[in-house]
Amino acid sequence: MNRLQSELRRIDHRGYPAYKDLRGSYDFGKYILNIEHIQGDPFASPSSLSVKIKGKAAGFPKEYYNGYDRKTAFEDFILRRFSFFAAGISFKAKGSGKSGMVSASRPGQEIMERSACKVDESTGDIILRFVVGFPAGGRSIDAGELEKILFRLLPGVVEKSGIFKLFTENEKVKLKEQIELSDDQKTLRKAVGENGFAAFIADGSILPRESGVSERPMKNAVLFKSPESMRVTFELPHKGKITGMGIKKGVTLIVGGGYHGKSTLLQTLEKSVYPHIAGDGREYIVTDATGVKLRAEDGRSVKNEDISLFIRNLPNGKDTKNFSTLDASGSTSQAANTIEALEAGSRLFLIDEDTSATNFMIRDELMERVISAAKEPIVPFIKRVGQLYRQRGISTILVAGSCGAFFHVADTVIQMDRYMPKEITKAAKEAAADYPLKMHGISKDGMCIECTDNSQNMDNINENPEIEINGERKVKLPKSDDRTKIKVMGTDGFLYNKTNVDLRYLEQITDAEQMLAISKALEYLIKKYGGKEISLNLLLGDIENLMEKKGVEALTGRGSVPDMSRPRRFEIAGCINRFVK
Ligand code: ADP
Ligand code: MG
């Protein structure tokens, strides 16, 4: 009899805390069961367990998990199966609290590194993490029920999800397809970047989602079809030729009537910094992985940021080269978001006028005439967007249905017409020529000058003609508390001890698991660097390095590993920038 079985029989019917004696590792032949953390009572969060399937027993072809992308796709596949089968053995035991509940991470539409499933590239060992509500009758241990879960139900689940031999032919094909899709996505991403594109959307893609709360594809959606003038073809290793719309680097404007699918297109691009699973409709859509959605965020705090590229001469005399506030306005918040993305290394800005501060984006001629530029603290984004690309290589994809002024500064204009893209660059430019853009700027010597038309002229009228990026801005995280308590609130943010960290407007955070990883990254950095002035990019580099070497699970210190998905540096930066006060 297994050592765990005799332990279980020994503690049966005793007080619930006696479950704690079960902590440890148990050999089940093909796998090792690890009981890592045991809940204190039947109503507490369920206990954390993991299994490690031995590489020899698992027996998957090694080429399925060599290299980061394949490995991630492989782990994703195993985890989805495991959590599906685990949910199947979950039952509401007669007992109290969470008795009998079994569950593992349920990935959404993205394929991303998750702590819940890890394969060791050299041994082929597979670790799967999950939770079990240890059963109780009232407050006393119901060991018989736990024995049933761990000895009768779980082995089947582990074997069906993690032992190649036991896969049906159909499942083997599906796994192979997932690995091949991952190869294709990797190739596509590389080709898109190398050929001068900021994004690519394959013909036949499904852009809209089922609903505001479901990331599944909309049924009966109008399928994407590229306009001929923007059509490009790439060759993928498994799928072969793929055709779609290439959005060139530079300034791209998306226009069109209300309800014609502009925001849907932009949201698709926001999400496609990550790869999507087969059947999602966005499998062959790729956005530059450094793409950041920028929006207004009234009320956010800003700490020691140089926003003078966009805002200067504030009436209260505040220094915008070193700007701090606990309650930013629409325009200053969007300026801060933009500068922060720049600092963290973004090469693509994604902006929707629906969620932008109008006065940050544009100022019309009449307003310029009435309020002289010298009195206006904001240099609107329209004056910087071309310069950002020419001087810094930062592209912008901008939804602007109501403001034609952007025609002057756009390299490409796409019209969404009943969910179909059309390229209208030429027509838009011709029409724009009849309406020269008159904008005022401030020359280097502080004079108010006027210029017309194209954005090249505009570069010369701005006070700081060279865009400088401060890669060395320092932040000071608070000293570490003895104990930290973190509570994640979905994709809205988290509580860090008593501090509410509001990240609702970092719209590219994928799920609560990524939010938890971000909060753990913050905790890690506070422990290591709290109380010291450190360059933000050094902090980000440290975290990325750690995850690169040891995986996302390295963000937790000792103890059991919670479910986390790997965050990007931009969302971690966003968290730090909102946290420091
Ligand atoms: P806009 O930003 O141009 O006003 P939206 O992108 O918000 O328009 O789209 C309006 C509505 O149309 C949304 O409810 C969206 O789900 C739906 N929609 C978008 N694209 C498609 C499509 N390709 N097929 C069917 N419905 C779509
Ligand atoms: Mg819209």
Short mmCIF file of C-alpha atoms in Angstrom, two decimals, residues 20 70-71 102 155 240 295 322:
data_model
loop_
_atom_site.label_atom_id
_atom_site.label_comp_id
_atom_site.label_asym_id
_atom_site.label_seq_id
_atom_site.Cartn_x
_atom_site.Cartn_y
_atom_site.Cartn_z
CA LYS A 20 -1.46 19.16 6.98
CA ARG A 70 6.72 24.97 -29.56
CA LYS A 71 7.15 24.28 -25.89
CA VAL A 102 -10.86 19.54 -8.53
CA PRO A 155 -4.61 8.73 -12.22
CA GLY A 240 1.75 27.04 -47.23
CA ARG A 295 -5.86 55.82 -24.23
CA ASN A 322 9.47 66.15 -14.39
#
